[in-house]
Amino acid sequence: MNTNVTTNKSIQAAKSTGRVKPQKLADIILAQLETMIIEGSLLPGEKLLPERELALQFEVSRPSLREAIQKLEAKGLVTRKQGGGTFVCNNLLSGFSDPLFELMSNNNESQFDLLEFRHGIEGMASYYAAMRGTPADFEQIQAKHNEIGNSQLEDDFRGEAEAVVEFHLAICAASHNAVILQLARSMSSLLADNIAQNLTVLAKRPDIFSKITDYRKRLLDAILSGQPQKAWGASHRHLAFIEEVLLKSTQENSRMERSMRRM
């Protein structure tokens, strides 16, 4: 969606109509800025353009823009730093507390719960990304996929996990579903922990990595070729394979622990 075009049309309509009381320009700008935050065009922690540039972009006066930003601040969506500019708040999604995330990260059973969660959200995101993704979306997804390969050269599980999360966030963004994107983004740290732990376990099986890479490539191809059902299926097969390997590994570890106790 071209937010600037929509904003300008709304502003022109508000200026031109004389039969009803026009909506305040500040409220129109506010609504568009809120939309940009919801859709992920403005990210948590991102700095807004200076007032002069934003006013030119929206084709409005600086007082109207300033009023809209003040309303954003009153809603807790942005914060202003004296002499430093205006920033989107980092804690927009604080429904999950850090202590809870830490508990879940260190709980073995929660690791499988997270895999089940990923089945749902990544499957839906892949389906809608294949259906609605734009060429720019696909270019970003491809770039994030390439970064996974680059991270694997570093032999750093945490770095690779974060690259995998960024790949899936790009898919979520391409779904053009704000709920999917914001929910996935709010849990990105927890998901990175989950993936890093999985990689640590899977590292004991070098043959597994090539298979996971192959599953991920099939997912990428299905999305880029615009095949929603195939993308959904590829996402599920990818995660089902990881889950199966982890379950077998857990069972093997349990058998070894029992053997050690007997000894």
mmCIF file of C-alpha atoms in Angstrom:
data_model
loop_
_atom_site.group_PDB
_atom_site.id
_atom_site.type_symbol
_atom_site.label_atom_id
_atom_site.label_comp_id
_atom_site.label_asym_id
_atom_site.label_seq_id
_atom_site.Cartn_x
_atom_site.Cartn_y
_atom_site.Cartn_z
ATOM 1 C CA MET A 1 0.000 0.000 0.000
ATOM 2 C CA ASN A 2 1.268 3.482 -0.904
ATOM 3 C CA THR A 3 0.625 5.261 2.377
ATOM 4 C CA ASN A 4 1.614 8.664 1.032
ATOM 5 C CA VAL A 5 -0.895 8.503 -1.826
ATOM 6 C CA THR A 6 -3.666 7.421 0.548
ATOM 7 C CA THR A 7 -2.769 10.171 2.987
ATOM 8 C CA ASN A 8 -2.739 12.859 0.303
ATOM 9 C CA LYS A 9 -6.098 11.731 -1.116
ATOM 10 C CA SER A 10 -7.644 11.806 2.368
ATOM 11 C CA ILE A 11 -6.197 15.245 3.025
ATOM 12 C CA GLN A 12 -7.436 16.633 -0.314
ATOM 13 C CA ALA A 13 -10.902 15.202 0.378
ATOM 14 C CA ALA A 14 -10.929 16.814 3.809
ATOM 15 C CA LYS A 15 -9.904 20.145 2.298
ATOM 16 C CA SER A 16 -12.369 20.095 -0.591
ATOM 17 C CA THR A 17 -15.630 18.975 0.989
ATOM 18 C CA GLY A 18 -17.918 21.715 2.209
ATOM 19 C CA ARG A 19 -21.126 19.852 2.972
ATOM 20 C CA VAL A 20 -19.875 18.134 6.125
ATOM 21 C CA LYS A 21 -17.400 19.187 8.741
ATOM 22 C CA PRO A 22 -14.031 17.993 7.401
ATOM 23 C CA GLN A 23 -11.871 15.696 9.482
ATOM 24 C CA LYS A 24 -8.930 17.479 11.038
ATOM 25 C CA LEU A 25 -5.739 17.101 9.066
ATOM 26 C CA ALA A 26 -3.920 16.095 12.242
ATOM 27 C CA ASP A 27 -6.311 13.169 12.712
ATOM 28 C CA ILE A 28 -5.824 12.036 9.102
ATOM 29 C CA ILE A 29 -2.049 12.135 9.520
ATOM 30 C CA LEU A 30 -2.384 10.331 12.865
ATOM 31 C CA ALA A 31 -4.421 7.538 11.266
ATOM 32 C CA GLN A 32 -1.861 7.074 8.495
ATOM 33 C CA LEU A 33 1.083 7.010 10.895
ATOM 34 C CA GLU A 34 -0.757 4.424 12.985
ATOM 35 C CA THR A 35 -1.332 2.344 9.850
ATOM 36 C CA MET A 36 2.368 2.515 9.029
ATOM 37 C CA ILE A 37 3.185 1.225 12.534
ATOM 38 C CA ILE A 38 0.619 -1.587 12.311
ATOM 39 C CA GLU A 39 1.799 -2.700 8.870
ATOM 40 C CA GLY A 40 5.444 -2.584 9.877
ATOM 41 C CA SER A 41 6.432 0.313 7.608
ATOM 42 C CA LEU A 42 7.578 1.994 10.822
ATOM 43 C CA LEU A 43 9.421 -0.481 13.045
ATOM 44 C CA PRO A 44 9.811 -0.442 16.838
ATOM 45 C CA GLY A 45 12.760 1.781 17.693
ATOM 46 C CA GLU A 46 12.808 3.402 14.253
ATOM 47 C CA LYS A 47 13.382 7.136 14.070
ATOM 48 C CA LEU A 48 10.772 9.178 12.226
ATOM 49 C CA LEU A 49 11.867 11.603 9.558
ATOM 50 C CA PRO A 50 12.356 15.208 10.751
ATOM 51 C CA GLU A 51 9.144 17.254 10.913
ATOM 52 C CA ARG A 52 10.096 19.319 7.865
ATOM 53 C CA GLU A 53 10.577 16.206 5.702
ATOM 54 C CA LEU A 54 7.448 14.480 6.981
ATOM 55 C CA ALA A 55 5.382 17.609 6.353
ATOM 56 C CA LEU A 56 6.647 17.714 2.765
ATOM 57 C CA GLN A 57 6.005 14.000 2.341
ATOM 58 C CA PHE A 58 2.404 14.273 3.551
ATOM 59 C CA GLU A 59 1.927 17.705 1.918
ATOM 60 C CA VAL A 60 0.651 19.275 5.122
ATOM 61 C CA SER A 61 1.664 22.117 7.402
ATOM 62 C CA ARG A 62 4.148 21.487 10.172
ATOM 63 C CA PRO A 63 1.661 22.494 12.938
ATOM 64 C CA SER A 64 -0.800 19.789 11.735
ATOM 65 C CA LEU A 65 1.980 17.213 11.596
ATOM 66 C CA ARG A 66 3.250 18.237 15.020
ATOM 67 C CA GLU A 67 -0.255 17.823 16.477
ATOM 68 C CA ALA A 68 -0.526 14.317 14.987
ATOM 69 C CA ILE A 69 2.821 13.311 16.493
ATOM 70 C CA GLN A 70 1.750 14.697 19.871
ATOM 71 C CA LYS A 71 -1.325 12.466 19.716
ATOM 72 C CA LEU A 72 0.856 9.477 18.819
ATOM 73 C CA GLU A 73 3.005 10.238 21.843
ATOM 74 C CA ALA A 74 -0.055 10.515 24.099
ATOM 75 C CA LYS A 75 -1.074 7.024 22.952
ATOM 76 C CA GLY A 76 2.338 5.653 23.874
ATOM 77 C CA LEU A 77 3.211 4.773 20.273
ATOM 78 C CA VAL A 78 6.179 7.124 19.911
ATOM 79 C CA THR A 79 8.609 8.828 22.232
ATOM 80 C CA ARG A 80 10.440 12.098 21.659
ATOM 81 C CA LYS A 81 13.993 12.766 22.765
ATOM 82 C CA GLN A 82 15.080 16.342 23.305
ATOM 83 C CA GLY A 83 17.268 17.238 20.349
ATOM 84 C CA GLY A 84 17.319 13.625 19.190
ATOM 85 C CA GLY A 85 14.083 13.249 17.249
ATOM 86 C CA THR A 86 10.975 11.080 17.494
ATOM 87 C CA PHE A 87 11.128 7.278 17.731
ATOM 88 C CA VAL A 88 8.582 4.474 17.512
ATOM 89 C CA CYS A 89 8.390 2.877 20.953
ATOM 90 C CA ASN A 90 10.324 -0.370 21.366
ATOM 91 C CA ASN A 91 7.825 -1.984 23.745
ATOM 92 C CA LEU A 92 4.711 -1.772 21.575
ATOM 93 C CA LEU A 93 3.981 -5.452 22.174
ATOM 94 C CA SER A 94 4.666 -6.125 25.822
ATOM 95 C CA GLY A 95 2.025 -8.790 26.393
ATOM 96 C CA PHE A 96 4.729 -11.418 26.849
ATOM 97 C CA SER A 97 7.014 -10.627 29.768
ATOM 98 C CA ASP A 98 10.738 -11.258 29.562
ATOM 99 C CA PRO A 99 10.724 -13.554 32.644
ATOM 100 C CA LEU A 100 8.055 -15.703 30.987
ATOM 101 C CA PHE A 101 10.093 -15.830 27.788
ATOM 102 C CA GLU A 102 13.134 -16.950 29.758
ATOM 103 C CA LEU A 103 11.170 -19.716 31.461
ATOM 104 C CA MET A 104 9.858 -20.953 28.142
ATOM 105 C CA SER A 105 13.302 -20.792 26.520
ATOM 106 C CA ASN A 106 14.726 -23.091 29.181
ATOM 107 C CA ASN A 107 11.848 -25.563 29.304
ATOM 108 C CA ASN A 108 12.230 -28.649 27.125
ATOM 109 C CA GLU A 109 8.496 -29.181 26.704
ATOM 110 C CA SER A 110 8.032 -25.550 25.671
ATOM 111 C CA GLN A 111 10.494 -26.102 22.845
ATOM 112 C CA PHE A 112 8.020 -28.487 21.233
ATOM 113 C CA ASP A 113 5.140 -26.114 22.023
ATOM 114 C CA LEU A 114 7.015 -23.438 20.110
ATOM 115 C CA LEU A 115 7.479 -25.764 17.156
ATOM 116 C CA GLU A 116 3.718 -26.331 17.118
ATOM 117 C CA PHE A 117 3.187 -22.560 17.280
ATOM 118 C CA ARG A 118 5.546 -22.161 14.332
ATOM 119 C CA HIS A 119 3.534 -24.733 12.371
ATOM 120 C CA GLY A 120 0.535 -22.443 12.643
ATOM 121 C CA ILE A 121 1.981 -18.997 12.143
ATOM 122 C CA GLU A 122 4.672 -19.863 9.591
ATOM 123 C CA GLY A 123 2.261 -22.012 7.603
ATOM 124 C CA MET A 124 -0.285 -19.191 7.387
ATOM 125 C CA ALA A 125 2.378 -16.602 6.628
ATOM 126 C CA SER A 126 3.826 -18.751 3.837
ATOM 127 C CA TYR A 127 0.381 -19.308 2.328
ATOM 128 C CA TYR A 128 -0.509 -15.612 2.233
ATOM 129 C CA ALA A 129 2.990 -14.541 1.191
ATOM 130 C CA ALA A 130 2.730 -16.770 -1.888
ATOM 131 C CA MET A 131 -0.744 -15.366 -2.561
ATOM 132 C CA ARG A 132 -0.154 -11.646 -1.885
ATOM 133 C CA GLY A 133 3.586 -11.065 -2.053
ATOM 134 C CA THR A 134 4.902 -8.332 -4.325
ATOM 135 C CA PRO A 135 8.147 -8.467 -6.347
ATOM 136 C CA ALA A 136 9.739 -6.257 -3.658
ATOM 137 C CA ASP A 137 8.569 -8.716 -0.963
ATOM 138 C CA PHE A 138 10.008 -11.657 -2.873
ATOM 139 C CA GLU A 139 13.316 -9.860 -3.327
ATOM 140 C CA GLN A 140 13.519 -9.295 0.425
ATOM 141 C CA ILE A 141 12.650 -12.931 1.193
ATOM 142 C CA GLN A 142 15.345 -14.124 -1.221
ATOM 143 C CA ALA A 143 17.908 -11.779 0.360
ATOM 144 C CA LYS A 144 17.090 -13.053 3.868
ATOM 145 C CA HIS A 145 17.353 -16.638 2.640
ATOM 146 C CA ASN A 146 20.811 -15.882 1.247
ATOM 147 C CA GLU A 147 21.843 -14.455 4.627
ATOM 148 C CA ILE A 148 21.127 -17.816 6.263
ATOM 149 C CA GLY A 149 23.727 -19.407 4.004
ATOM 150 C CA ASN A 150 26.226 -16.667 4.837
ATOM 151 C CA SER A 151 25.650 -17.125 8.579
ATOM 152 C CA GLN A 152 26.297 -20.863 8.311
ATOM 153 C CA LEU A 153 29.829 -20.109 7.152
ATOM 154 C CA GLU A 154 30.500 -18.439 10.515
ATOM 155 C CA ASP A 155 29.675 -21.604 12.496
ATOM 156 C CA ASP A 156 27.628 -19.495 14.921
ATOM 157 C CA PHE A 157 24.337 -21.107 15.925
ATOM 158 C CA ARG A 158 22.910 -17.911 17.447
ATOM 159 C CA GLY A 159 23.750 -15.888 14.345
ATOM 160 C CA GLU A 160 22.240 -18.552 12.116
ATOM 161 C CA ALA A 161 19.108 -18.692 14.288
ATOM 162 C CA GLU A 162 18.648 -14.933 14.014
ATOM 163 C CA ALA A 163 19.081 -15.147 10.239
ATOM 164 C CA VAL A 164 16.391 -17.859 10.083
ATOM 165 C CA VAL A 165 14.040 -15.671 12.137
ATOM 166 C CA GLU A 166 14.665 -12.721 9.800
ATOM 167 C CA PHE A 167 13.838 -14.974 6.838
ATOM 168 C CA HIS A 168 10.510 -15.941 8.372
ATOM 169 C CA LEU A 169 9.769 -12.336 9.388
ATOM 170 C CA ALA A 170 10.240 -11.356 5.749
ATOM 171 C CA ILE A 171 7.689 -14.032 4.831
ATOM 172 C CA CYS A 172 5.326 -12.663 7.492
ATOM 173 C CA ALA A 173 5.736 -9.153 6.080
ATOM 174 C CA ALA A 174 4.954 -10.480 2.597
ATOM 175 C CA SER A 175 1.717 -12.008 3.909
ATOM 176 C CA HIS A 176 0.402 -8.449 4.316
ATOM 177 C CA ASN A 177 -1.368 -9.556 7.473
ATOM 178 C CA ALA A 178 -0.536 -7.109 10.262
ATOM 179 C CA VAL A 179 -1.529 -9.519 13.058
ATOM 180 C CA ILE A 180 0.742 -12.288 11.782
ATOM 181 C CA LEU A 181 3.641 -9.872 11.333
ATOM 182 C CA GLN A 182 3.358 -8.139 14.701
ATOM 183 C CA LEU A 183 2.815 -11.375 16.633
ATOM 184 C CA ALA A 184 5.831 -13.009 14.994
ATOM 185 C CA ARG A 185 7.934 -9.902 15.557
ATOM 186 C CA SER A 186 6.942 -9.753 19.244
ATOM 187 C CA MET A 187 8.162 -13.326 19.697
ATOM 188 C CA SER A 188 11.278 -13.066 17.530
ATOM 189 C CA SER A 189 13.710 -13.243 20.454
ATOM 190 C CA LEU A 190 12.024 -16.338 21.889
ATOM 191 C CA LEU A 191 11.925 -17.977 18.454
ATOM 192 C CA ALA A 192 15.622 -17.235 17.919
ATOM 193 C CA ASP A 193 16.391 -18.949 21.247
ATOM 194 C CA ASN A 194 14.290 -21.930 20.201
ATOM 195 C CA ILE A 195 15.990 -22.252 16.822
ATOM 196 C CA ALA A 196 19.478 -21.834 18.328
ATOM 197 C CA GLN A 197 18.773 -24.656 20.795
ATOM 198 C CA ASN A 198 17.450 -26.837 17.983
ATOM 199 C CA LEU A 199 20.575 -26.185 15.924
ATOM 200 C CA THR A 200 22.756 -27.176 18.876
ATOM 201 C CA VAL A 201 21.000 -30.531 19.048
ATOM 202 C CA LEU A 202 20.929 -31.022 15.282
ATOM 203 C CA ALA A 203 24.667 -30.281 15.041
ATOM 204 C CA LYS A 204 25.252 -33.808 16.339
ATOM 205 C CA ARG A 205 23.739 -35.029 13.069
ATOM 206 C CA PRO A 206 25.621 -33.284 10.225
ATOM 207 C CA ASP A 207 23.553 -35.136 7.602
ATOM 208 C CA ILE A 208 20.453 -33.390 8.907
ATOM 209 C CA PHE A 209 21.596 -29.871 7.954
ATOM 210 C CA SER A 210 21.555 -30.534 4.212
ATOM 211 C CA LYS A 211 18.017 -31.921 4.475
ATOM 212 C CA ILE A 212 16.803 -28.882 6.435
ATOM 213 C CA THR A 213 18.410 -26.599 3.846
ATOM 214 C CA ASP A 214 16.607 -28.522 1.113
ATOM 215 C CA TYR A 215 13.236 -28.219 2.885
ATOM 216 C CA ARG A 216 13.771 -24.482 3.350
ATOM 217 C CA LYS A 217 14.682 -24.084 -0.343
ATOM 218 C CA ARG A 218 11.441 -25.824 -1.340
ATOM 219 C CA LEU A 219 9.540 -23.386 0.873
ATOM 220 C CA LEU A 220 11.313 -20.443 -0.765
ATOM 221 C CA ASP A 221 10.586 -21.728 -4.278
ATOM 222 C CA ALA A 222 6.891 -22.288 -3.510
ATOM 223 C CA ILE A 223 6.495 -18.723 -2.207
ATOM 224 C CA LEU A 224 8.443 -17.081 -5.037
ATOM 225 C CA SER A 225 6.459 -19.034 -7.627
ATOM 226 C CA GLY A 226 3.174 -17.867 -6.074
ATOM 227 C CA GLN A 227 1.781 -21.261 -5.037
ATOM 228 C CA PRO A 228 -0.042 -20.805 -1.685
ATOM 229 C CA GLN A 229 -1.020 -24.442 -1.069
ATOM 230 C CA LYS A 230 2.442 -25.678 -1.988
ATOM 231 C CA ALA A 231 4.018 -23.059 0.294
ATOM 232 C CA TRP A 232 1.805 -24.076 3.219
ATOM 233 C CA GLY A 233 2.700 -27.734 2.686
ATOM 234 C CA ALA A 234 6.419 -26.981 2.355
ATOM 235 C CA SER A 235 6.359 -25.038 5.639
ATOM 236 C CA HIS A 236 4.691 -27.926 7.479
ATOM 237 C CA ARG A 237 7.012 -30.566 6.034
ATOM 238 C CA HIS A 238 10.031 -28.464 6.996
ATOM 239 C CA LEU A 239 8.941 -28.124 10.634
ATOM 240 C CA ALA A 240 7.607 -31.690 10.891
ATOM 241 C CA PHE A 241 11.017 -32.986 9.857
ATOM 242 C CA ILE A 242 12.777 -30.895 12.516
ATOM 243 C CA GLU A 243 10.269 -32.014 15.149
ATOM 244 C CA GLU A 244 10.742 -35.688 14.258
ATOM 245 C CA VAL A 245 14.538 -35.440 14.496
ATOM 246 C CA LEU A 246 14.355 -33.617 17.843
ATOM 247 C CA LEU A 247 11.927 -36.165 19.283
ATOM 248 C CA LYS A 248 14.226 -39.022 18.303
ATOM 249 C CA SER A 249 17.182 -37.180 19.795
ATOM 250 C CA THR A 250 15.284 -36.610 23.048
ATOM 251 C CA GLN A 251 14.401 -40.298 23.253
ATOM 252 C CA GLU A 252 18.032 -41.283 22.652
ATOM 253 C CA ASN A 253 19.213 -38.896 25.369
ATOM 254 C CA SER A 254 16.676 -40.352 27.806
ATOM 255 C CA ARG A 255 17.906 -43.874 27.096
ATOM 256 C CA MET A 256 21.508 -42.796 27.657
ATOM 257 C CA GLU A 257 20.607 -41.091 30.954
ATOM 258 C CA ARG A 258 18.832 -44.243 32.163
ATOM 259 C CA SER A 259 21.872 -46.334 31.208
ATOM 260 C CA MET A 260 24.190 -44.011 33.140
ATOM 261 C CA ARG A 261 21.974 -44.201 36.215
ATOM 262 C CA ARG A 262 22.061 -47.994 36.100
ATOM 263 C CA MET A 263 25.851 -47.948 35.889
#
